[in-house]
Amino acid sequence: MTASSPSITREVVARKPRPSKGRPLASTGIGNAIEWYDWTIYATFSPFFATQFFDPSDRTSAVLATLAVFAVGFIARPFGGFLFGWIGDRLGRKVSMTLVVGISSAGSLMIALAPHFATVGALASLVLLTARLLQGLAHGGELPSAQTYLSEVAPREKRGLWSSFMYVSGTLGVIGGSLLGVVLSSVLSAEQMGSFGWRIPFLIGAALGLFALFMRARMPETEAFEGNREKTGSLKKPSIIKGIIEHRKQALQVIGLTVGLTVIYQLWAVFAPAFASNSLKINSGQALLAGSISNVAFILALPLWGMLSDRIGRKPVLLIGALSAAVLHFPMIWLLQDSAWQLAISMSVMLVFVAAMASIVPAVYAELFPADIRTTGVGVPYACAVALFGGTAGYLQSLFTDVVQQAWLFNLYAVVLLLITAFVIRSLPETRARDLND
């Protein structure tokens, strides 16, 4: 038996002292929360800064242009998924996760310090676009790297519970951005918010990013990555592209799992408060508060679904979430009319069932791929699906609601995507408690 034998490698890895789980969890959670905070405050504060980056004479066009830039940021995600996936599979999950949080924070700083349209004209729009592309590149690498890392450090019999921490930490970032919006809109006047108030959350995001950078630079690498590096040694590494092609079935399953989840999550967790404020004329502060309350319900539901999946399997929990969200989407849209309490109820109901999918997809993604292609195999198809479907969700919702005035067509589109996701779930193998070191 050679020194590179998998059995000997596992014995060597097993003899290494296990690092404390606290630091990896905290480092992953803090960085992930800041990434989601940076990404979400753009959608949350877009009504306040739309006319600062685009022609203020036509507010509707300025808002649509701002949402279009939000969608353009998603275009960079597949490139980020490939680049940082390659880094994660070749140099380590830790290296990839450290780089992405730094780049995302740099994008926030650019937005915070960007000049007004009234001062430099179209150059202001270009600065915003560049910053969003940088953040899209970083976010395309953040989720697959962090999801892979967290799944690999988790005990396999509790991986569903541990994977729910991805959306718990991310949602805390969302709530932080929303509550900051409530505070700022209460303390500052509408004129002050439009003038300088919207810059404050981006400055905070840039500062927090430095702290996350320090935390992630000190966290340990995963045993799965180290074990795979021990096994392969100095062997020539296979092509990442070839690896994705060889695992194309799993890549397509990642896309199918993601299309319904990303659209329904973007609609109900991210865009709902801004949509209620812009299109339904609900007070912006009350809408942000309703969104924060609903996201608390989401956080409470996530670990419960994760624990259930560790007991009964991934597929039943995923199917419950996808089918329930599809059935309830139209009733919750009809409930949402013109008040903040309607927004809080409809968001809470939907997010409880969205949580069934969101809580365990990080574990499911990781369980579909071997260690040497795991980050890229998840990152590229995931980022493509999020860019094409999640990135355009807010723009299409505003377009069909405010311009075409046929909102039901967009809502039907969201339900169809959920049904596609449910169909793909049925094709998945049951991966609960799979050994990620194999």
XYZ file of C-alpha atoms in Angstrom, residues 45-242:
198
model
C -31.624 52.024 -0.114
C -32.114 52.171 -3.900
C -35.180 54.472 -3.592
C -32.975 57.027 -1.815
C -29.966 57.091 -4.134
C -31.464 56.275 -7.555
C -31.565 59.936 -8.577
C -28.015 60.474 -7.282
C -26.531 58.216 -9.964
C -29.020 58.696 -12.808
C -30.990 61.556 -14.343
C -33.172 62.910 -11.499
C -35.736 64.423 -13.886
C -37.419 61.007 -14.378
C -37.606 59.189 -11.053
C -39.231 56.023 -12.453
C -36.504 55.623 -15.065
C -33.835 56.314 -12.431
C -35.226 53.582 -10.152
C -35.410 51.110 -13.055
C -31.853 51.979 -14.090
C -30.662 51.440 -10.516
C -32.341 48.020 -10.437
C -30.814 47.243 -13.834
C -27.354 47.916 -12.370
C -28.301 45.571 -9.524
C -28.998 42.927 -12.176
C -25.724 43.711 -13.979
C -23.898 42.974 -10.730
C -25.245 39.438 -10.988
C -23.597 39.028 -14.389
C -20.204 38.995 -12.675
C -21.268 36.154 -10.382
C -20.475 33.246 -12.761
C -16.982 34.669 -13.310
C -16.581 35.012 -9.550
C -17.857 31.469 -9.052
C -15.276 30.139 -11.494
C -12.348 32.289 -10.301
C -12.839 31.866 -6.574
C -14.040 28.294 -7.043
C -10.716 27.537 -8.743
C -8.883 29.254 -5.887
C -10.933 27.332 -3.327
C -10.308 23.949 -4.991
C -6.621 24.606 -5.700
C -5.324 26.896 -2.923
C -7.906 26.331 -0.219
C -11.365 27.356 0.935
C -9.825 29.782 3.436
C -7.857 31.720 0.779
C -10.932 32.104 -1.403
C -13.154 33.257 1.458
C -10.602 35.834 2.623
C -10.213 37.387 -0.821
C -13.917 37.713 -1.558
C -14.798 39.603 1.611
C -12.046 42.123 0.910
C -13.209 42.755 -2.661
C -16.841 43.121 -1.632
C -15.919 45.685 1.017
C -13.917 47.659 -1.543
C -17.058 47.834 -3.695
C -19.059 49.224 -0.772
C -16.436 51.896 -0.184
C -16.598 52.937 -3.847
C -20.370 53.403 -3.658
C -20.128 55.313 -0.373
C -17.643 57.799 -1.848
C -19.071 58.016 -5.388
C -19.864 61.486 -6.818
C -23.399 62.625 -7.752
C -24.895 62.576 -11.236
C -25.437 66.323 -10.929
C -21.685 66.791 -10.412
C -20.031 64.452 -12.930
C -22.915 63.223 -15.068
C -22.649 59.699 -16.477
C -19.349 59.099 -14.642
C -21.386 58.635 -11.456
C -23.331 55.835 -13.140
C -20.044 54.254 -14.283
C -18.619 54.270 -10.740
C -21.784 52.588 -9.449
C -21.631 49.989 -12.216
C -17.956 49.210 -11.519
C -18.578 48.818 -7.800
C -21.510 46.490 -8.403
C -19.448 44.370 -10.805
C -16.741 43.994 -8.160
C -19.320 43.009 -5.567
C -20.936 40.602 -8.006
C -17.546 38.996 -8.660
C -16.947 38.641 -4.921
C -20.433 37.396 -4.112
C -20.174 34.822 -6.893
C -17.237 33.356 -4.994
C -18.466 33.941 -1.439
C -21.484 31.664 -1.254
C -19.996 28.520 -2.843
C -16.720 28.938 -0.921
C -18.442 29.570 2.407
C -21.078 26.887 1.832
C -18.411 24.331 0.972
C -16.276 25.327 3.951
C -19.138 25.147 6.438
C -20.382 21.807 5.078
C -16.882 20.312 5.297
C -16.243 21.376 8.904
C -19.690 20.236 10.102
C -20.293 16.815 11.726
C -21.898 14.824 8.932
C -24.831 13.690 11.107
C -25.607 17.380 11.823
C -24.688 18.889 8.472
C -28.246 20.011 7.745
C -28.347 21.979 10.992
C -24.910 23.475 10.421
C -25.672 24.411 6.821
C -28.667 26.443 8.016
C -26.145 28.786 9.634
C -25.337 30.140 6.150
C -28.757 31.742 5.780
C -28.997 32.538 9.510
C -25.830 34.647 9.344
C -26.767 36.079 5.952
C -30.221 37.065 7.161
C -28.715 38.763 10.197
C -26.853 40.900 7.681
C -30.134 41.585 5.884
C -31.838 42.557 9.159
C -28.912 44.777 10.100
C -29.247 46.673 6.836
C -33.022 46.948 7.170
C -32.924 48.160 10.784
C -30.279 50.679 9.840
C -32.705 51.921 7.199
C -35.446 52.253 9.836
C -33.151 54.232 12.125
C -31.792 56.510 9.417
C -35.206 57.212 7.895
C -36.496 58.100 11.377
C -33.595 60.357 12.325
C -32.954 62.010 8.961
C -35.383 63.860 6.723
C -36.183 62.661 3.206
C -33.900 65.364 1.814
C -31.034 64.300 4.092
C -31.512 60.647 3.188
C -31.334 61.495 -0.495
C -28.344 63.785 0.022
C -25.989 61.835 2.317
C -27.915 59.433 4.562
C -27.825 56.579 2.055
C -23.995 56.668 2.099
C -23.787 55.716 5.796
C -24.676 51.997 5.437
C -22.099 51.559 2.665
C -19.385 53.145 4.821
C -20.331 50.824 7.686
C -20.161 47.825 5.349
C -16.661 48.782 4.202
C -15.452 49.122 7.802
C -16.963 45.801 8.896
C -15.300 44.129 5.933
C -11.868 44.867 7.383
C -12.840 43.014 10.565
C -14.120 40.024 8.571
C -10.890 40.018 6.558
C -8.887 39.704 9.781
C -11.131 36.926 11.125
C -10.974 34.832 7.980
C -7.204 35.160 7.649
C -6.906 33.350 11.021
C -9.332 30.452 10.489
C -8.153 26.846 9.805
C -8.460 24.994 6.506
C -10.963 22.114 6.205
C -9.947 18.486 6.662
C -11.624 17.529 3.381
C -9.409 19.942 1.432
C -6.261 18.965 3.336
C -7.063 15.281 2.917
C -7.575 15.673 -0.823
C -4.287 17.578 -1.103
C -2.549 14.739 0.800
C -3.999 12.160 -1.581
C -3.144 13.961 -4.804
C 0.251 15.203 -3.616
C 2.316 16.376 -6.574
C 0.038 14.762 -9.149
C -1.070 16.949 -12.026
C -4.387 18.527 -11.138
C -7.268 17.818 -13.538
C -8.793 20.716 -15.476
C -11.534 22.529 -13.586
C -13.587 22.856 -16.790
C -13.163 19.146 -17.488
